[in-house]
């Protein structure tokens, strides 16, 4: 596992040096080789396929929307587009993310009924962009992660432990989240992902 070299357009080695907005379109060519944006959430490290990440924003308080599931943190205006922001910790059935200096919003892209849909993901901190080959990625375990198994794409071994690689299409399924808007929080957590 390697961190992308500093000569790359937006090498993210140290989240403390992360600018307010980071564009990731330059990484599209590298993403096919297994590049993942890693981030921290409630003491665990997760990874998203860099092809799904559009940008990283410094945290700004979203506008809250009434009668939404608890994990819908609100919406933000991103260059004239309304983008929902999901508290990933609450989506996983955990306590709400505590807002700190390194808290940020990762803008990911998922397929919706009308084409690509941008969704913000509230995380504790962005860590790095890592380059991984298929040999470093193991299948998800059948137990012990505290997450729905369909949310996990795989597990990657790192020097400090495991990185949980998320299946963004499942975690942020636009159809499933639309269905969840009419349910209670407990019912929402128990519902399986739509494919």
PDB file of C-alpha atoms in Angstrom:
ATOM      1  CA  UNK A   1       0.000   0.000   0.000  1.00  0.00           C
ATOM      2  CA  UNK A   2       1.434   3.363  -0.994  1.00  0.00           C
ATOM      3  CA  UNK A   3       0.446   6.967  -0.532  1.00  0.00           C
ATOM      4  CA  UNK A   4       0.236   8.801  -3.867  1.00  0.00           C
ATOM      5  CA  UNK A   5       3.419  10.843  -4.469  1.00  0.00           C
ATOM      6  CA  UNK A   6       3.423  14.553  -3.619  1.00  0.00           C
ATOM      7  CA  UNK A   7       3.990  15.374  -7.288  1.00  0.00           C
ATOM      8  CA  UNK A   8       0.456  14.186  -8.040  1.00  0.00           C
ATOM      9  CA  UNK A   9      -2.075  17.031  -8.399  1.00  0.00           C
ATOM     10  CA  UNK A  10      -3.704  16.696  -4.972  1.00  0.00           C
ATOM     11  CA  UNK A  11      -1.665  14.300  -2.899  1.00  0.00           C
ATOM     12  CA  UNK A  12      -3.448  14.162   0.417  1.00  0.00           C
ATOM     13  CA  UNK A  13      -0.803  13.036   2.899  1.00  0.00           C
ATOM     14  CA  UNK A  14      -1.759  15.113   5.898  1.00  0.00           C
ATOM     15  CA  UNK A  15      -5.360  16.165   6.473  1.00  0.00           C
ATOM     16  CA  UNK A  16      -4.157  19.112   8.583  1.00  0.00           C
ATOM     17  CA  UNK A  17      -2.802  20.654   5.375  1.00  0.00           C
ATOM     18  CA  UNK A  18      -5.989  19.923   3.438  1.00  0.00           C
ATOM     19  CA  UNK A  19      -7.378  22.989   1.647  1.00  0.00           C
ATOM     20  CA  UNK A  20     -11.038  23.905   2.084  1.00  0.00           C
ATOM     21  CA  UNK A  21     -11.941  22.317  -1.265  1.00  0.00           C
ATOM     22  CA  UNK A  22     -10.007  19.569  -3.002  1.00  0.00           C
ATOM     23  CA  UNK A  23     -10.891  18.580  -6.562  1.00  0.00           C
ATOM     24  CA  UNK A  24     -10.282  14.893  -7.384  1.00  0.00           C
ATOM     25  CA  UNK A  25     -11.036  14.734 -11.107  1.00  0.00           C
ATOM     26  CA  UNK A  26      -7.268  14.467 -11.829  1.00  0.00           C
ATOM     27  CA  UNK A  27      -7.227  11.077 -10.137  1.00  0.00           C
ATOM     28  CA  UNK A  28      -9.690   9.424 -12.531  1.00  0.00           C
ATOM     29  CA  UNK A  29      -6.889   7.746 -14.481  1.00  0.00           C
ATOM     30  CA  UNK A  30      -5.296   6.418 -11.280  1.00  0.00           C
ATOM     31  CA  UNK A  31      -8.548   5.179  -9.717  1.00  0.00           C
ATOM     32  CA  UNK A  32      -8.824   2.147 -11.988  1.00  0.00           C
ATOM     33  CA  UNK A  33      -5.651   0.881 -10.309  1.00  0.00           C
ATOM     34  CA  UNK A  34      -7.336   0.795  -6.886  1.00  0.00           C
ATOM     35  CA  UNK A  35      -6.993   4.234  -5.341  1.00  0.00           C
ATOM     36  CA  UNK A  36      -9.026   4.956  -2.244  1.00  0.00           C
ATOM     37  CA  UNK A  37      -9.687   8.108  -0.245  1.00  0.00           C
ATOM     38  CA  UNK A  38      -9.325   7.100   3.408  1.00  0.00           C
ATOM     39  CA  UNK A  39     -11.071   8.849   6.265  1.00  0.00           C
ATOM     40  CA  UNK A  40     -11.691   8.417   9.985  1.00  0.00           C
ATOM     41  CA  UNK A  41     -15.075   7.954  11.585  1.00  0.00           C
ATOM     42  CA  UNK A  42     -15.609   7.066  15.258  1.00  0.00           C
ATOM     43  CA  UNK A  43     -12.081   5.694  15.609  1.00  0.00           C
ATOM     44  CA  UNK A  44     -12.175   3.461  12.531  1.00  0.00           C
ATOM     45  CA  UNK A  45     -10.621   4.009   9.106  1.00  0.00           C
ATOM     46  CA  UNK A  46     -12.738   3.661   5.966  1.00  0.00           C
ATOM     47  CA  UNK A  47     -11.966   3.941   2.273  1.00  0.00           C
ATOM     48  CA  UNK A  48     -13.958   5.114  -0.753  1.00  0.00           C
ATOM     49  CA  UNK A  49     -13.067   4.363  -4.371  1.00  0.00           C
ATOM     50  CA  UNK A  50     -11.561   7.612  -5.644  1.00  0.00           C
ATOM     51  CA  UNK A  51     -13.704   7.372  -8.803  1.00  0.00           C
ATOM     52  CA  UNK A  52     -16.754   8.011  -6.607  1.00  0.00           C
ATOM     53  CA  UNK A  53     -15.263  11.064  -4.860  1.00  0.00           C
ATOM     54  CA  UNK A  54     -15.866  14.462  -6.464  1.00  0.00           C
ATOM     55  CA  UNK A  55     -14.382  16.768  -3.843  1.00  0.00           C
ATOM     56  CA  UNK A  56     -13.740  17.388  -0.161  1.00  0.00           C
ATOM     57  CA  UNK A  57     -15.229  20.417   1.591  1.00  0.00           C
ATOM     58  CA  UNK A  58     -14.435  22.089   4.864  1.00  0.00           C
ATOM     59  CA  UNK A  59     -17.426  21.581   7.166  1.00  0.00           C
ATOM     60  CA  UNK A  60     -20.168  24.182   6.953  1.00  0.00           C
ATOM     61  CA  UNK A  61     -23.466  23.744   8.753  1.00  0.00           C
ATOM     62  CA  UNK A  62     -26.101  22.386   6.341  1.00  0.00           C
ATOM     63  CA  UNK A  63     -29.697  23.552   6.231  1.00  0.00           C
ATOM     64  CA  UNK A  64     -31.818  21.036   8.136  1.00  0.00           C
ATOM     65  CA  UNK A  65     -34.837  19.464   6.480  1.00  0.00           C
ATOM     66  CA  UNK A  66     -37.794  18.465   8.679  1.00  0.00           C
ATOM     67  CA  UNK A  67     -39.121  14.893   8.835  1.00  0.00           C
ATOM     68  CA  UNK A  68     -35.961  13.241   7.471  1.00  0.00           C
ATOM     69  CA  UNK A  69     -34.252  10.185   8.958  1.00  0.00           C
ATOM     70  CA  UNK A  70     -31.729  11.044  11.697  1.00  0.00           C
ATOM     71  CA  UNK A  71     -28.780  10.261   9.409  1.00  0.00           C
ATOM     72  CA  UNK A  72     -29.768  13.030   6.952  1.00  0.00           C
ATOM     73  CA  UNK A  73     -27.714  15.897   8.409  1.00  0.00           C
ATOM     74  CA  UNK A  74     -29.248  18.447   6.014  1.00  0.00           C
ATOM     75  CA  UNK A  75     -28.540  19.955   2.597  1.00  0.00           C
ATOM     76  CA  UNK A  76     -25.871  22.314   1.256  1.00  0.00           C
ATOM     77  CA  UNK A  77     -25.723  24.556  -1.788  1.00  0.00           C
ATOM     78  CA  UNK A  78     -22.805  23.380  -3.926  1.00  0.00           C
ATOM     79  CA  UNK A  79     -22.357  25.788  -6.843  1.00  0.00           C
ATOM     80  CA  UNK A  80     -26.114  26.180  -7.268  1.00  0.00           C
ATOM     81  CA  UNK A  81     -26.984  22.504  -6.684  1.00  0.00           C
ATOM     82  CA  UNK A  82     -28.792  21.190  -3.616  1.00  0.00           C
ATOM     83  CA  UNK A  83     -26.697  18.347  -2.165  1.00  0.00           C
ATOM     84  CA  UNK A  84     -27.936  16.195   0.744  1.00  0.00           C
ATOM     85  CA  UNK A  85     -25.407  15.583   3.531  1.00  0.00           C
ATOM     86  CA  UNK A  86     -25.479  12.204   5.257  1.00  0.00           C
ATOM     87  CA  UNK A  87     -23.998  11.647   8.724  1.00  0.00           C
ATOM     88  CA  UNK A  88     -22.265   8.367   7.916  1.00  0.00           C
ATOM     89  CA  UNK A  89     -21.939   7.429  11.599  1.00  0.00           C
ATOM     90  CA  UNK A  90     -25.717   7.655  12.021  1.00  0.00           C
ATOM     91  CA  UNK A  91     -26.248   5.818   8.715  1.00  0.00           C
ATOM     92  CA  UNK A  92     -24.262   2.996  10.326  1.00  0.00           C
ATOM     93  CA  UNK A  93     -26.493   3.111  13.430  1.00  0.00           C
ATOM     94  CA  UNK A  94     -23.948   4.866  15.651  1.00  0.00           C
ATOM     95  CA  UNK A  95     -24.005   8.142  17.583  1.00  0.00           C
ATOM     96  CA  UNK A  96     -23.946  11.361  15.564  1.00  0.00           C
ATOM     97  CA  UNK A  97     -20.574  12.633  14.353  1.00  0.00           C
ATOM     98  CA  UNK A  98     -19.055  15.149  16.774  1.00  0.00           C
ATOM     99  CA  UNK A  99     -18.101  18.338  14.957  1.00  0.00           C
ATOM    100  CA  UNK A 100     -14.397  19.114  15.363  1.00  0.00           C
ATOM    101  CA  UNK A 101     -11.703  21.141  13.590  1.00  0.00           C
ATOM    102  CA  UNK A 102     -10.959  18.351  11.067  1.00  0.00           C
ATOM    103  CA  UNK A 103     -14.600  17.393  10.387  1.00  0.00           C
ATOM    104  CA  UNK A 104     -15.330  17.662   6.681  1.00  0.00           C
ATOM    105  CA  UNK A 105     -17.831  16.735   3.995  1.00  0.00           C
ATOM    106  CA  UNK A 106     -16.760  14.322   1.266  1.00  0.00           C
ATOM    107  CA  UNK A 107     -18.839  14.815  -1.886  1.00  0.00           C
ATOM    108  CA  UNK A 108     -19.426  11.420  -3.501  1.00  0.00           C
ATOM    109  CA  UNK A 109     -21.302  10.573  -6.679  1.00  0.00           C
ATOM    110  CA  UNK A 110     -23.836   7.750  -6.917  1.00  0.00           C
ATOM    111  CA  UNK A 111     -26.267   6.745  -9.630  1.00  0.00           C
ATOM    112  CA  UNK A 112     -29.834   7.950  -9.114  1.00  0.00           C
ATOM    113  CA  UNK A 113     -32.970   7.478 -11.199  1.00  0.00           C
ATOM    114  CA  UNK A 114     -32.163  10.616 -13.209  1.00  0.00           C
ATOM    115  CA  UNK A 115     -28.413  10.007 -13.557  1.00  0.00           C
ATOM    116  CA  UNK A 116     -25.481  10.837 -11.287  1.00  0.00           C
ATOM    117  CA  UNK A 117     -26.385  12.322  -7.890  1.00  0.00           C
ATOM    118  CA  UNK A 118     -23.948  14.139  -5.589  1.00  0.00           C
ATOM    119  CA  UNK A 119     -24.258  13.264  -1.901  1.00  0.00           C
ATOM    120  CA  UNK A 120     -22.228  14.737   0.952  1.00  0.00           C
ATOM    121  CA  UNK A 121     -20.772  12.412   3.570  1.00  0.00           C
ATOM    122  CA  UNK A 122     -19.985  13.866   7.004  1.00  0.00           C
ATOM    123  CA  UNK A 123     -16.742  12.332   8.372  1.00  0.00           C
ATOM    124  CA  UNK A 124     -14.419  13.004  11.330  1.00  0.00           C
ATOM    125  CA  UNK A 125     -11.345  13.633   9.146  1.00  0.00           C
ATOM    126  CA  UNK A 126      -9.869  12.822   5.743  1.00  0.00           C
ATOM    127  CA  UNK A 127      -6.562  10.936   6.013  1.00  0.00           C
ATOM    128  CA  UNK A 128      -4.920  10.116   2.670  1.00  0.00           C
ATOM    129  CA  UNK A 129      -5.345   8.773  -0.838  1.00  0.00           C
ATOM    130  CA  UNK A 130      -3.896   5.258  -0.947  1.00  0.00           C
ATOM    131  CA  UNK A 131      -2.940   3.137  -3.928  1.00  0.00           C
ATOM    132  CA  UNK A 132      -3.878  -0.533  -3.394  1.00  0.00           C
ATOM    133  CA  UNK A 133      -3.660  -3.539  -5.644  1.00  0.00           C
ATOM    134  CA  UNK A 134      -6.168  -6.384  -5.624  1.00  0.00           C
ATOM    135  CA  UNK A 135      -3.838  -8.609  -3.559  1.00  0.00           C
ATOM    136  CA  UNK A 136      -4.088  -6.177  -0.622  1.00  0.00           C
ATOM    137  CA  UNK A 137      -7.895  -6.327  -0.528  1.00  0.00           C
ATOM    138  CA  UNK A 138      -9.609  -9.179   1.305  1.00  0.00           C
ATOM    139  CA  UNK A 139     -13.307 -10.075   1.120  1.00  0.00           C
ATOM    140  CA  UNK A 140     -15.511  -8.581   3.834  1.00  0.00           C
ATOM    141  CA  UNK A 141     -15.817 -10.668   6.999  1.00  0.00           C
ATOM    142  CA  UNK A 142     -19.176 -12.264   7.723  1.00  0.00           C
ATOM    143  CA  UNK A 143     -19.259 -10.766  11.241  1.00  0.00           C
ATOM    144  CA  UNK A 144     -17.541  -8.347  13.612  1.00  0.00           C
ATOM    145  CA  UNK A 145     -17.572  -5.074  11.669  1.00  0.00           C
ATOM    146  CA  UNK A 146     -20.730  -3.583  13.145  1.00  0.00           C
ATOM    147  CA  UNK A 147     -21.933  -2.742   9.607  1.00  0.00           C
ATOM    148  CA  UNK A 148     -24.331  -4.339   7.190  1.00  0.00           C
ATOM    149  CA  UNK A 149     -22.221  -6.730   5.147  1.00  0.00           C
ATOM    150  CA  UNK A 150     -23.547  -5.340   1.847  1.00  0.00           C
ATOM    151  CA  UNK A 151     -22.036  -1.938   2.770  1.00  0.00           C
ATOM    152  CA  UNK A 152     -18.506  -3.408   2.728  1.00  0.00           C
ATOM    153  CA  UNK A 153     -16.644  -3.880  -0.541  1.00  0.00           C
ATOM    154  CA  UNK A 154     -13.599  -5.382   1.164  1.00  0.00           C
ATOM    155  CA  UNK A 155     -10.950  -5.000   3.848  1.00  0.00           C
ATOM    156  CA  UNK A 156      -7.485  -3.610   3.114  1.00  0.00           C
ATOM    157  CA  UNK A 157      -4.531  -4.268   5.378  1.00  0.00           C
ATOM    158  CA  UNK A 158      -2.424  -1.252   6.395  1.00  0.00           C
ATOM    159  CA  UNK A 159       0.483  -0.666   8.783  1.00  0.00           C
ATOM    160  CA  UNK A 160      -1.931   0.442  11.508  1.00  0.00           C
ATOM    161  CA  UNK A 161      -4.651  -2.187  11.014  1.00  0.00           C
ATOM    162  CA  UNK A 162      -7.495  -2.669   8.569  1.00  0.00           C
ATOM    163  CA  UNK A 163      -9.238  -0.161   6.329  1.00  0.00           C
ATOM    164  CA  UNK A 164     -12.915  -0.902   5.683  1.00  0.00           C
ATOM    165  CA  UNK A 165     -13.543  -0.285   1.977  1.00  0.00           C
ATOM    166  CA  UNK A 166     -17.128   0.851   1.496  1.00  0.00           C
ATOM    167  CA  UNK A 167     -19.458   0.071  -1.391  1.00  0.00           C
ATOM    168  CA  UNK A 168     -20.673   3.630  -1.965  1.00  0.00           C
ATOM    169  CA  UNK A 169     -23.514   2.535  -4.250  1.00  0.00           C
ATOM    170  CA  UNK A 170     -24.983   0.498  -1.365  1.00  0.00           C
ATOM    171  CA  UNK A 171     -24.242   2.857   1.521  1.00  0.00           C
ATOM    172  CA  UNK A 172     -25.612   5.879  -0.355  1.00  0.00           C
ATOM    173  CA  UNK A 173     -28.309   4.198  -2.455  1.00  0.00           C
ATOM    174  CA  UNK A 174     -30.528   7.095  -3.565  1.00  0.00           C
ATOM    175  CA  UNK A 175     -33.523   4.772  -3.953  1.00  0.00           C
ATOM    176  CA  UNK A 176     -33.076   3.266  -0.487  1.00  0.00           C
ATOM    177  CA  UNK A 177     -32.613   6.647   1.168  1.00  0.00           C
ATOM    178  CA  UNK A 178     -35.745   7.950  -0.561  1.00  0.00           C
ATOM    179  CA  UNK A 179     -37.648   4.987   0.850  1.00  0.00           C
ATOM    180  CA  UNK A 180     -36.161   5.592   4.306  1.00  0.00           C
ATOM    181  CA  UNK A 181     -37.518   9.145   4.455  1.00  0.00           C
ATOM    182  CA  UNK A 182     -40.951   7.738   5.315  1.00  0.00           C
ATOM    183  CA  UNK A 183     -39.736   5.253   7.977  1.00  0.00           C
ATOM    184  CA  UNK A 184     -38.693   5.464  11.594  1.00  0.00           C
ATOM    185  CA  UNK A 185     -34.954   5.405  12.363  1.00  0.00           C
ATOM    186  CA  UNK A 186     -35.120   1.819  13.721  1.00  0.00           C
ATOM    187  CA  UNK A 187     -36.972   0.565  10.641  1.00  0.00           C
ATOM    188  CA  UNK A 188     -34.468   2.363   8.401  1.00  0.00           C
ATOM    189  CA  UNK A 189     -31.448   0.644   9.967  1.00  0.00           C
ATOM    190  CA  UNK A 190     -32.988  -2.805   9.543  1.00  0.00           C
ATOM    191  CA  UNK A 191     -33.820  -2.391   5.838  1.00  0.00           C
ATOM    192  CA  UNK A 192     -31.486  -4.198   3.354  1.00  0.00           C
ATOM    193  CA  UNK A 193     -29.904  -2.239   0.505  1.00  0.00           C
ATOM    194  CA  UNK A 194     -31.585  -2.077  -2.889  1.00  0.00           C
ATOM    195  CA  UNK A 195     -29.477  -3.160  -5.845  1.00  0.00           C
TER     196      UNK A 195
END
